[in-house]
Structures are given as structure tokens and as C-alpha cells.
PDB file of C-alpha atoms in Angstrom:
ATOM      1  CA  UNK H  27     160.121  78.272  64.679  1.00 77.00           C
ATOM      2  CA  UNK H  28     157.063  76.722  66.215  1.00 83.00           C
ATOM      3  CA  UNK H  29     154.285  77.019  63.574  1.00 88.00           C
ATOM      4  CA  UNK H  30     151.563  75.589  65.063  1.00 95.00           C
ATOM      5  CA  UNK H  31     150.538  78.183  67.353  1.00 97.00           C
ATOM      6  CA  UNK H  32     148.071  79.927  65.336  1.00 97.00           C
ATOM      7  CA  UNK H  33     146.537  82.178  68.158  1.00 98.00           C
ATOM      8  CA  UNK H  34     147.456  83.395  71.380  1.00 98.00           C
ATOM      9  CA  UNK H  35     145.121  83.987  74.317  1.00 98.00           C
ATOM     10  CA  UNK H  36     146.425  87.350  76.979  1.00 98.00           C
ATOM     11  CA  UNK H  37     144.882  87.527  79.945  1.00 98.00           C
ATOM     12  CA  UNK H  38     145.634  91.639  80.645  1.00 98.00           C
ATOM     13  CA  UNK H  39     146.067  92.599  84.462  1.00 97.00           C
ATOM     14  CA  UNK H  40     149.635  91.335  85.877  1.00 97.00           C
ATOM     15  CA  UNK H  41     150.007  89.652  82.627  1.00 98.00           C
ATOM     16  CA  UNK H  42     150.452  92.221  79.661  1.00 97.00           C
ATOM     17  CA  UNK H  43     149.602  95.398  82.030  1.00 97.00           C
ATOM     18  CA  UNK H  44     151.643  95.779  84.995  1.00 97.00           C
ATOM     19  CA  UNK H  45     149.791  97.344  88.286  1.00 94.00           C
ATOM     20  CA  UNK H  46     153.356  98.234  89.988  1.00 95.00           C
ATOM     21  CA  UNK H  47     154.097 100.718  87.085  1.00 96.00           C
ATOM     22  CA  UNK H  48     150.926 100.802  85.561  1.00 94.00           C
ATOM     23  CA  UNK H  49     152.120 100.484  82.195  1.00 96.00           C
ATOM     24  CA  UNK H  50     152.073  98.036  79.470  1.00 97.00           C
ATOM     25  CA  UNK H  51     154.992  95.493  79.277  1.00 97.00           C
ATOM     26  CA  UNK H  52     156.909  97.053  76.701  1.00 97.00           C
ATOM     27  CA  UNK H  53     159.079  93.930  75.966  1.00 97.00           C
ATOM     28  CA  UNK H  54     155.641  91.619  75.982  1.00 98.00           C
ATOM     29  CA  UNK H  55     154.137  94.108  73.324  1.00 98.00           C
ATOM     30  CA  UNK H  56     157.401  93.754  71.426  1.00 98.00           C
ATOM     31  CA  UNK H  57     157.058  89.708  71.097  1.00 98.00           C
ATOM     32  CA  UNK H  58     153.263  89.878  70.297  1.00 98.00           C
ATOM     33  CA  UNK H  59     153.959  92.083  67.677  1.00 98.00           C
ATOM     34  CA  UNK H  60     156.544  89.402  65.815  1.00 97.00           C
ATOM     35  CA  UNK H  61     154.248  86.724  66.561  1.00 98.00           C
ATOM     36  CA  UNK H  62     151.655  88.738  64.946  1.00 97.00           C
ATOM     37  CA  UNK H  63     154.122  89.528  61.851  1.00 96.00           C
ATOM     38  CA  UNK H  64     154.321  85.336  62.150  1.00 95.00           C
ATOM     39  CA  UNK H  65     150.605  85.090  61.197  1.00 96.00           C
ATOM     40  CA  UNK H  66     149.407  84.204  64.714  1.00 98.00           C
ATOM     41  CA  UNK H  67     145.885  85.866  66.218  1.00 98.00           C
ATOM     42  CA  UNK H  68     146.469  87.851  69.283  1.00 98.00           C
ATOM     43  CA  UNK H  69     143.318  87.792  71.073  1.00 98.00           C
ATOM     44  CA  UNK H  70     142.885  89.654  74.686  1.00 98.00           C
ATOM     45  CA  UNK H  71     140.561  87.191  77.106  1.00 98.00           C
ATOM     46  CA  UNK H  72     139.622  89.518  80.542  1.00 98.00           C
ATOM     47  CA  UNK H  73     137.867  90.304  83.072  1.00 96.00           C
ATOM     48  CA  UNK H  74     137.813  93.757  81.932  1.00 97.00           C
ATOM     49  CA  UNK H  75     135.065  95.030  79.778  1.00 98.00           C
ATOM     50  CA  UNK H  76     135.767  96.372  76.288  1.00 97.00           C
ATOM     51  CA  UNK H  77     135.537  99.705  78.121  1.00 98.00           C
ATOM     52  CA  UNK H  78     137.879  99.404  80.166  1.00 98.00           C
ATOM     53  CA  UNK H  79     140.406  98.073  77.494  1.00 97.00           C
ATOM     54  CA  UNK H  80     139.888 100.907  75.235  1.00 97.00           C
ATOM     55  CA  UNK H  81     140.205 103.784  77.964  1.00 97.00           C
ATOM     56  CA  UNK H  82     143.585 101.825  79.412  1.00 97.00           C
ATOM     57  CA  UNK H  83     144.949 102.522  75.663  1.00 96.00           C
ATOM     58  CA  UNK H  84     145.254  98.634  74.711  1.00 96.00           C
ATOM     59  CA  UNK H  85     144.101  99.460  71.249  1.00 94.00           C
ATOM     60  CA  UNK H  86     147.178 102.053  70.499  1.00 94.00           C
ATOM     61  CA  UNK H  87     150.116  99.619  72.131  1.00 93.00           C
ATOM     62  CA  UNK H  88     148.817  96.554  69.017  1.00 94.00           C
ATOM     63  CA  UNK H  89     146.168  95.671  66.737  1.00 95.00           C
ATOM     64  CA  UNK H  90     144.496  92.740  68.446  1.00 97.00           C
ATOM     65  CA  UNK H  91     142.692  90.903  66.029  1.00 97.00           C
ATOM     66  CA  UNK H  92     139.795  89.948  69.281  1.00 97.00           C
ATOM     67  CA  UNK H  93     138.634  90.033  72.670  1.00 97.00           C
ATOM     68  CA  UNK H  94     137.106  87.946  74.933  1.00 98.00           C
ATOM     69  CA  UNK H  95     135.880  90.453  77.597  1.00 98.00           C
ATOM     70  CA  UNK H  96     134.041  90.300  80.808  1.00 97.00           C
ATOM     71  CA  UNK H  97     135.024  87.240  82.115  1.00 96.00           C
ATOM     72  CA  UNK H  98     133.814  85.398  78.675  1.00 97.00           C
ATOM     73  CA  UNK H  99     130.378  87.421  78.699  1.00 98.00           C
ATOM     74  CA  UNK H 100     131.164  87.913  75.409  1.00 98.00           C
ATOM     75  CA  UNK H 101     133.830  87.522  72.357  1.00 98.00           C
ATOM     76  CA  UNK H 102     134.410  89.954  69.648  1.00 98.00           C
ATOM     77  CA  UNK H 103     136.070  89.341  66.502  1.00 97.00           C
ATOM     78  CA  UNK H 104     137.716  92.505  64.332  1.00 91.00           C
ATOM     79  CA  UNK H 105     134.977  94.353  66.406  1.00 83.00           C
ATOM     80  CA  UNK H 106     132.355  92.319  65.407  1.00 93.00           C
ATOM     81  CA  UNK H 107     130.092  90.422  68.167  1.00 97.00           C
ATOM     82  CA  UNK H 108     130.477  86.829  68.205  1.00 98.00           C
ATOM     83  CA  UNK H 109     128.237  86.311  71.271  1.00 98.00           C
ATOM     84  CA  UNK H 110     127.426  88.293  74.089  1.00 98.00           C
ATOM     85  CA  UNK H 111     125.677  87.091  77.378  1.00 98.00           C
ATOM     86  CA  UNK H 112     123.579  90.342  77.942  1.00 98.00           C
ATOM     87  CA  UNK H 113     120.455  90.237  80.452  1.00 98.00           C
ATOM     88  CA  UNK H 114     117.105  89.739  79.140  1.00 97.00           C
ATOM     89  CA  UNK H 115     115.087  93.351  77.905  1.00 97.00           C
ATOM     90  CA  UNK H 116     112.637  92.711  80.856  1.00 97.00           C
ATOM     91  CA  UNK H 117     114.590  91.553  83.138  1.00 97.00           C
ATOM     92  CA  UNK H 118     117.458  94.330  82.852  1.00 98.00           C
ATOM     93  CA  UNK H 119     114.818  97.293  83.024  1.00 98.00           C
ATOM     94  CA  UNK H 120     113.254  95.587  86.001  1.00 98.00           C
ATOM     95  CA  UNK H 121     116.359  95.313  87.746  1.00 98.00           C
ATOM     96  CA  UNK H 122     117.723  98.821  86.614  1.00 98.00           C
ATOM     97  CA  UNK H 123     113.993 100.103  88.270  1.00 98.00           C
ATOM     98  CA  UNK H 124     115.508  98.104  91.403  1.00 98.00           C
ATOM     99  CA  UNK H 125     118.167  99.344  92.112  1.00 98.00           C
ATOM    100  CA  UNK H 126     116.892 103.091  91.064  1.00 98.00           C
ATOM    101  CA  UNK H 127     113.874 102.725  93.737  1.00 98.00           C
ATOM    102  CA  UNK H 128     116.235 101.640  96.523  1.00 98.00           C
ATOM    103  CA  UNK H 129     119.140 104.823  95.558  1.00 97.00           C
ATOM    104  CA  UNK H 130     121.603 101.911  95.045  1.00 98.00           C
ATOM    105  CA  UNK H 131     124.649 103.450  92.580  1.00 98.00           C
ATOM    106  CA  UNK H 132     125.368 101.359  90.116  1.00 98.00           C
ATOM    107  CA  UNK H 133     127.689 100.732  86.720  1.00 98.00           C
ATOM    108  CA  UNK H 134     126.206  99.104  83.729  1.00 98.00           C
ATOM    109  CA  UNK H 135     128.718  97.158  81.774  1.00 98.00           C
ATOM    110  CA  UNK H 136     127.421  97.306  77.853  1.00 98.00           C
ATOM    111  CA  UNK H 137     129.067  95.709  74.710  1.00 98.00           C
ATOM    112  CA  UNK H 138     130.561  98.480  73.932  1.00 97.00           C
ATOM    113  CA  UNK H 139     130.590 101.085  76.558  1.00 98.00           C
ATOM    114  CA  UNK H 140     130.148 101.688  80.703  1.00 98.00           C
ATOM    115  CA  UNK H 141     127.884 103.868  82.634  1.00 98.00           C
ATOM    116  CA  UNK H 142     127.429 105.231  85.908  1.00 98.00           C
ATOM    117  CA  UNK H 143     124.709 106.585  88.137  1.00 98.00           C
ATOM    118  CA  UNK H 144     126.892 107.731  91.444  1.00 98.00           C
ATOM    119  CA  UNK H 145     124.675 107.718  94.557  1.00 98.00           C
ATOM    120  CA  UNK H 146     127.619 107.467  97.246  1.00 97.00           C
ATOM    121  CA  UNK H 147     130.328 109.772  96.164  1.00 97.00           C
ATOM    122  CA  UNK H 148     132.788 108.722  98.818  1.00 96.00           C
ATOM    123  CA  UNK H 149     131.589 104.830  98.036  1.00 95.00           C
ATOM    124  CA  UNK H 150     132.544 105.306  94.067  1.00 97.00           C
ATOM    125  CA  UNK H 151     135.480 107.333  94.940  1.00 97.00           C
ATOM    126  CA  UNK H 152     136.790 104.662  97.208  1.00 96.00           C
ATOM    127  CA  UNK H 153     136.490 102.035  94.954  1.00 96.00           C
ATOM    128  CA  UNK H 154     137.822 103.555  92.049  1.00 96.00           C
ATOM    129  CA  UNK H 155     141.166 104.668  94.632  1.00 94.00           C
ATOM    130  CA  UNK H 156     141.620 101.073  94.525  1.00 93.00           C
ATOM    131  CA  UNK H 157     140.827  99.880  91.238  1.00 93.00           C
ATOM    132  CA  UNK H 158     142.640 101.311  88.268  1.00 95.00           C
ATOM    133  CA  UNK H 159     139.637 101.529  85.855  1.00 94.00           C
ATOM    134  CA  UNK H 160     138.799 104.613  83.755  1.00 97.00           C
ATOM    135  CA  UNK H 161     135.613 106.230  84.727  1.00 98.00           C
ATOM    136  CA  UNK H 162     132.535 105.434  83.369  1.00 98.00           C
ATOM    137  CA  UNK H 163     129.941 107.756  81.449  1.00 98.00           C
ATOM    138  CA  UNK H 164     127.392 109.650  82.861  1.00 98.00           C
ATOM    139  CA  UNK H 165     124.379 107.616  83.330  1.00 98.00           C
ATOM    140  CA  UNK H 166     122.797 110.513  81.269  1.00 98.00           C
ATOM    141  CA  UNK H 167     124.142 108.898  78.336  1.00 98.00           C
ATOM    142  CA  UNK H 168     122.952 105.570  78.413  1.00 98.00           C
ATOM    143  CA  UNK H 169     120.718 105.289  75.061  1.00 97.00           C
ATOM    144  CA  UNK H 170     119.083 101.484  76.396  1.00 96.00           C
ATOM    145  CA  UNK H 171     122.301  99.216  74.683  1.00 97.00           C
ATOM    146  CA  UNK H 172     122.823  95.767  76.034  1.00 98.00           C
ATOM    147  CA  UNK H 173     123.960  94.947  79.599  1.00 98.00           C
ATOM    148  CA  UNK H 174     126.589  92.122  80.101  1.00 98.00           C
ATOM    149  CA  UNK H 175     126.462  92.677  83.605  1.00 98.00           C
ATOM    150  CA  UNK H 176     125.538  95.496  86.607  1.00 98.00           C
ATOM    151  CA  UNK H 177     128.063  96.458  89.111  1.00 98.00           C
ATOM    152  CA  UNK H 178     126.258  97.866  92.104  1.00 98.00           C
ATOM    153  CA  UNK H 179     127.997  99.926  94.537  1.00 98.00           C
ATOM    154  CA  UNK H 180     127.348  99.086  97.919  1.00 97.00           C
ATOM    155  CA  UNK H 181     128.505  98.307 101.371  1.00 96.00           C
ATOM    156  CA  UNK H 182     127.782  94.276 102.367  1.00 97.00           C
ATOM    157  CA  UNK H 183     124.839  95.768 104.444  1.00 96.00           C
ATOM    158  CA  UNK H 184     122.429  96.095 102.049  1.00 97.00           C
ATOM    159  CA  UNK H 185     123.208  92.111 100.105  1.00 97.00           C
ATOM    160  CA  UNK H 186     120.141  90.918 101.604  1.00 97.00           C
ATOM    161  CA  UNK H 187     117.966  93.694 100.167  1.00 98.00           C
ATOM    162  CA  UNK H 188     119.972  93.215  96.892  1.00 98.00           C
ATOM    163  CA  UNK H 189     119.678  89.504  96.913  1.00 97.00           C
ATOM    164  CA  UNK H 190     115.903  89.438  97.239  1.00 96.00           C
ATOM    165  CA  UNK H 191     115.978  90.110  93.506  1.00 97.00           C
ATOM    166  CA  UNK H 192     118.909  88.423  92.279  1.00 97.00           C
ATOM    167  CA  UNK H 193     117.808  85.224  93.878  1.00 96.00           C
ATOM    168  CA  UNK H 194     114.612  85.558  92.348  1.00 95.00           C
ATOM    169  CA  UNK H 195     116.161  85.403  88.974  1.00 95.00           C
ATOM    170  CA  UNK H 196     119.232  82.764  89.985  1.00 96.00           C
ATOM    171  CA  UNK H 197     121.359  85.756  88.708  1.00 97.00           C
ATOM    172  CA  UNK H 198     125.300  85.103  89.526  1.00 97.00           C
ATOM    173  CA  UNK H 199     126.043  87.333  92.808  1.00 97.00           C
ATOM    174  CA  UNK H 200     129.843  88.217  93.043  1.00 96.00           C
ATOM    175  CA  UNK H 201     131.021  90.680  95.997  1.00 97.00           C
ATOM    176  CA  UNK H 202     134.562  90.936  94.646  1.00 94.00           C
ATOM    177  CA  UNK H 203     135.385  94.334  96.202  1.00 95.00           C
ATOM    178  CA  UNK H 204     134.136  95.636  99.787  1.00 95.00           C
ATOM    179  CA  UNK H 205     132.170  98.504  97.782  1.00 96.00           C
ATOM    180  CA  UNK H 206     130.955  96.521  94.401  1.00 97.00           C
ATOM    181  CA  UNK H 207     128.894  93.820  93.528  1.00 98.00           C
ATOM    182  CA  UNK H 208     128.759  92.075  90.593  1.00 98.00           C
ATOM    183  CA  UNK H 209     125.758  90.702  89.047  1.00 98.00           C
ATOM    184  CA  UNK H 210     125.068  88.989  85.621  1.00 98.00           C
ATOM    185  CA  UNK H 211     122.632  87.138  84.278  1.00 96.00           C
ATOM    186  CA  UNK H 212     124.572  83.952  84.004  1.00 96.00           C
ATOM    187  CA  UNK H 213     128.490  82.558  84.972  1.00 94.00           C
ATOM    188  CA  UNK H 214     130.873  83.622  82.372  1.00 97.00           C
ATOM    189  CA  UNK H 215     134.254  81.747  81.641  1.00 96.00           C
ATOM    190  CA  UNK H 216     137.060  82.739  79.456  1.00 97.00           C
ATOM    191  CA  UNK H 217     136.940  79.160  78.338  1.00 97.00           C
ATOM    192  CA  UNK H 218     133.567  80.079  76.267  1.00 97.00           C
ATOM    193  CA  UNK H 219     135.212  82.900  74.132  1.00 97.00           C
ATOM    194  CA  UNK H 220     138.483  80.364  73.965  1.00 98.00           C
ATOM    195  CA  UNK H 221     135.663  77.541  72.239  1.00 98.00           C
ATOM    196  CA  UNK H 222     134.303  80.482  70.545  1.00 98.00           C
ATOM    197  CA  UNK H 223     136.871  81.898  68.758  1.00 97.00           C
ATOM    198  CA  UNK H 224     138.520  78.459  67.586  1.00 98.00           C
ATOM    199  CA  UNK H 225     135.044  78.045  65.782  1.00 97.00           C
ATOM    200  CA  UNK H 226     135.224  81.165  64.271  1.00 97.00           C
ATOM    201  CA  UNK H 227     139.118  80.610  63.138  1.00 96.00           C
ATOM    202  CA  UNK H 228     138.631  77.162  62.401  1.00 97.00           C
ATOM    203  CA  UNK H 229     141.560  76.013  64.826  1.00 97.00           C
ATOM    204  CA  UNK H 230     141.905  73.788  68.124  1.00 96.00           C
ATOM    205  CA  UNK H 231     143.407  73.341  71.122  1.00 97.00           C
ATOM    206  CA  UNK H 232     146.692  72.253  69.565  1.00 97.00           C
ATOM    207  CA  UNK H 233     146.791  75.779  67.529  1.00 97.00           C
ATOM    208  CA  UNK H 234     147.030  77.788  70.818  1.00 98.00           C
ATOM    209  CA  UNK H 235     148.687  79.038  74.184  1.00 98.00           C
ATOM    210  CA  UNK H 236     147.198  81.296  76.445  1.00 98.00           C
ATOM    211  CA  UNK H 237     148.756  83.680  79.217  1.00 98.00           C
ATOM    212  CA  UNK H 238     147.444  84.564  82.993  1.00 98.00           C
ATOM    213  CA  UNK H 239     148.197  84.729  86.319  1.00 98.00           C
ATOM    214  CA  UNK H 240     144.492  84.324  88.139  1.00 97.00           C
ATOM    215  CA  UNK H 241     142.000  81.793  89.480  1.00 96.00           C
ATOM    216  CA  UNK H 242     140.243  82.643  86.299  1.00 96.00           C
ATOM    217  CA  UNK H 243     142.493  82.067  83.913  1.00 98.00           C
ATOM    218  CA  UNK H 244     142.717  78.059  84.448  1.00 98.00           C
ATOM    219  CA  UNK H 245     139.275  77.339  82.234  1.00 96.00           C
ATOM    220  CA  UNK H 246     141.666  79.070  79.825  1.00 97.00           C
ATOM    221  CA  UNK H 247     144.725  76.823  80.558  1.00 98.00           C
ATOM    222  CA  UNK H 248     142.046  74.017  79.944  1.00 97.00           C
ATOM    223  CA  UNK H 249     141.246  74.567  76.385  1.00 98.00           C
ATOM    224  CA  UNK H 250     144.768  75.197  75.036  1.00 98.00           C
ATOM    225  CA  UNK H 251     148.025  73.221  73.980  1.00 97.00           C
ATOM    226  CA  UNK H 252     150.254  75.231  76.077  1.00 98.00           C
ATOM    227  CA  UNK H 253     148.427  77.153  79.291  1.00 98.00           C
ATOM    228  CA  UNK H 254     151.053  79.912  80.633  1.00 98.00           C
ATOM    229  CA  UNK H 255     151.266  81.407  83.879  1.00 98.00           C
ATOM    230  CA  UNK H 256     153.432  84.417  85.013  1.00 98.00           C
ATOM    231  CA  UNK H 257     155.777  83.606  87.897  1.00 98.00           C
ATOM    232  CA  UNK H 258     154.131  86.339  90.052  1.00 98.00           C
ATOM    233  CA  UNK H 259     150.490  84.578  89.452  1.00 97.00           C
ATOM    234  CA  UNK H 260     148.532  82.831  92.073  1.00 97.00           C
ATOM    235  CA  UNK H 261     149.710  78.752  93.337  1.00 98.00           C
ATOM    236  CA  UNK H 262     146.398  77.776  92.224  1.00 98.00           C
ATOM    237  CA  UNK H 263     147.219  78.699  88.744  1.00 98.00           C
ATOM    238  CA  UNK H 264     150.795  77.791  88.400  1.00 98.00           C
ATOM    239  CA  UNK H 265     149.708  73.986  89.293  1.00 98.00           C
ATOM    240  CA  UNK H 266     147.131  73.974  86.470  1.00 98.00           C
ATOM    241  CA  UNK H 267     149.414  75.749  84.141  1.00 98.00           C
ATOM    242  CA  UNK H 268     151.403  73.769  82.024  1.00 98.00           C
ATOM    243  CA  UNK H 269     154.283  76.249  82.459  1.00 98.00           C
ATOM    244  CA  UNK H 270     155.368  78.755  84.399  1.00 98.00           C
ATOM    245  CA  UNK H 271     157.495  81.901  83.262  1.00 98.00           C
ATOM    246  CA  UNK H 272     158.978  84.692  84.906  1.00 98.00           C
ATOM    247  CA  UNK H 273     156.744  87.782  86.406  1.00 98.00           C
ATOM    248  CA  UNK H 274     155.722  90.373  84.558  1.00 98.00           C
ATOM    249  CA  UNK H 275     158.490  92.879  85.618  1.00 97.00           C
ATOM    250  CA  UNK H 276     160.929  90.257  84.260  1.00 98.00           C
ATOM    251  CA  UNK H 277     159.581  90.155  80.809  1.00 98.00           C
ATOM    252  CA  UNK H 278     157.492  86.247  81.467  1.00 98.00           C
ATOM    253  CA  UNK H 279     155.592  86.769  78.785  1.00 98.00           C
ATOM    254  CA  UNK H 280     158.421  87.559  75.688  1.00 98.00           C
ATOM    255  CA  UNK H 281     160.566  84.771  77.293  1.00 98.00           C
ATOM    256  CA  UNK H 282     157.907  81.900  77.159  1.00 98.00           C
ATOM    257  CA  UNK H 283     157.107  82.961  73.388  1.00 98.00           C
ATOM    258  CA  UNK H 284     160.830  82.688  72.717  1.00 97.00           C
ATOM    259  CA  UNK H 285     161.028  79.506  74.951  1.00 97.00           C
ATOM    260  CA  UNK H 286     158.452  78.038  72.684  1.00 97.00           C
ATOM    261  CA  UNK H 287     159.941  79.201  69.312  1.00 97.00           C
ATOM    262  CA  UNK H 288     156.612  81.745  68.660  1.00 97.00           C
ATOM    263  CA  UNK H 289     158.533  84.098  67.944  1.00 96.00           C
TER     264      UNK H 289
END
């Protein structure tokens, strides 16, 4: 048994959630939950927002003791807030005023919790065809929490009216989706809630292994002892990983842990 793995990093889409079946990875749940039973910290580091985790059901497959969400725009502990990157008070109500006066829709990605002001119907109905997220709340219901980060929906026509204010503020500008722009008020990295968390647990980089498949999980590779990569994740990724497992569909994730004796 390997006992110096003390926590495990997950990156979630096409590494513990499969898109082809949209499901879990029943056999990857199964070997997080004996590595748990093990003593090791399961912590979830994504690109999704804590949202988006919650409505997907990733808190009733296991009890993960954190999450680094957003991208590393923030890191939460046993649901407490470590850190969070939101925007600035002023700055977020001037840009919310923004994109209001110009009829942009828009999502505002909170701490806790996402809302939506829907401007395009076909626009947000398109996008969310594409990407499996659950729906937001109702604009209606936003009560003035923190904002990790805007996503505005819109059409690449209308980046030069949206970058005359991001610019202004050197706010990061990421068109990830034909219909969605994302905009927060600095670059997040996994890596941060990776540094973050080993603070907080009092453990290094020879504690831990992460999973992931993306671009954006090698800061994450970076900071650990053993950096994992499915075997249906990206070139880039497999070349900074310093292993590569099977895909997702073939169980990658419970046969690295048993390939290095987690579990």
C-alpha cells in the first residue's frame, strides 16, 4: 500500500464524469471511496463552478472533503472558503450596469450559486444544447453575493463593444464557446487551490496525485508527485503528465490508483 498519498486532486469532465454516457464513472467512484476509507483527501479541482457540481449530483456519488472550482477562482474546504478571486464591489456593479445598458445576457458565477438574465433565448438555448450544465437561477434571485466571474452570452460581433470595458480594467477575456464569453477579474489556475489546500492540510507535493485530461490540468500535474492523465485526454497533457492511464470508459482512473498501490 502506498501511504504517502495523502490527497488526491480530480479534475471532473472526461475524468470522473463521462460526457458519452453522461454519468459518473461508477468504478472511479468505487476506488475514491477506498482511498478515502485509506485516510486520503479527495478534493475535486474544475473548471466547473460549485454550481454546477452540486446540480450534476457530485455531492450524492462521495463526500469530497474540497473543491477547487472555477478554474482555481477559488478553493473550499468542508464548505468553508479558503480563498475566492471574486471582482471588486465597484467594479462588478459597474460591469453588471454594462452589460444591462447594452441588453447583453449574461450568467454570474457566485461562490455558491449561478444566475441568469436571458436576453437571447435561442443564444442561451444553443449554448446550453451543447454544454451539459444545469440551468442557472433566475436573475430575480440574485441577493448581491460575490462574483468569481461573468459569462456573457453573445455572438463574436459584439467583443469589441464588450472589450471596451474589459480592457479598461485588464480583466481576463476568454471566448471559449461561439455564444459565451468568459470574463474574470484575474487568471485563475488549478495550481493556486493545489498550493492552497496543501497549506491548509499541511502536506506537499510528495503527499499527492492529481487526475485530468485538459490543457488546464498541467499547472495541476506541476504541483504534484504523481500528475495523471486519462488515455482519452489531450497530447498536450499526456506529455506533461507523468503517467498516462486508460480513458475514462475503461475505468483510467481506478486502474492508476491500483497501479500506484492507493488503494
Amino acid at each position: 500500500m502506498n501511504n504517502e498519498i495523502k490527497a488526491i486532486f480530480l479534475d471532473f469532465d472526461w475524468t470522473l464524469f463521462d460526457h458519452k454516457t453522461r454519468s459518473f464513472n461508477e468504478k472511479g467512484i468505487q476506488g475514491l471511496k477506498k482511498a478515502q476509507e485509506n485516510g486520503v483527501k479527495l478534493i475535486i479541482n474544475s473548471a466547473r463552478s460549485y454550481y454546477s457540481l452540486k446540480g450534476l449530483g457530485t455531492f450524492d456519488k462521495l463526500h469530497f472533503d474540497g473543491f477547487v472550482v472555477s478554474n482555481g477562482g477559488a478553493t473550499y474546504f468542508q464548505n468553508k472558503i479558503l480563498y475566492s478571486d471574486t471582482f471588486k464591489e465597484d467594479v462588478k456593479n459597474e460591469f453588471i450596469n454594462f452589460l444591462n445598458k447594452n441588453n447583453f445576457g449574461y450568467i454570474l458565477i457566485c461562490e455558491f450559486d449561478s444566475f441568469i438574465k436571458v436576453v437571447d433565448k435561442k443564444l442561451t438555448d444553443d449554448f446550453y444544447s451543447v454544454f451539459y450544465e444545469p440551468f442557472p437561477l433566475d436573475i430575480k434571485n440574485y441577493k448581491n453575493e460575490k462574483v468569481l466571474s461573468v459569462q456573457v452570452l453573445t455572438t463574436p460581433d459584439n467583443d469589441e463593444l464588450l472589450r471596451s470595458f474589459t480592457d479598461k480594467y485588464n480583466m481576463r477575456f476568454d471566448r471559449f464557446a461561439e455564444n459565451n464569453v468568459e470574463i474574470s477579474s484575474i487568471d485563475f489556475l488549478k495550481s493556486k487551490g493545489i498550493e492552497t489546500m496543501f497549506k491548509h492540510l499541511n502536506l506537499n507535493k510528495e503527499n499527492a496525485m492529481a487526475f485530468g485530461d485538459d490543457l488546464n490540468d498541467i499547472s495541476m500535474f506541476k504541483k504534484v508527485k504523481y500528475g495523471i492523465c486519462l488515455g482519452n485526454g489531450k497530447e498536450e497533457a499526456k506529455k506533461e503528465a507523468y503517467y498516462v492511464t486508460d480513458n475514462i470508459e475503461d475505468d483510467g482512473l481506478y486502474n492508476a490508483l491500483k497501479h500506484f498501490e492507493v488503494i
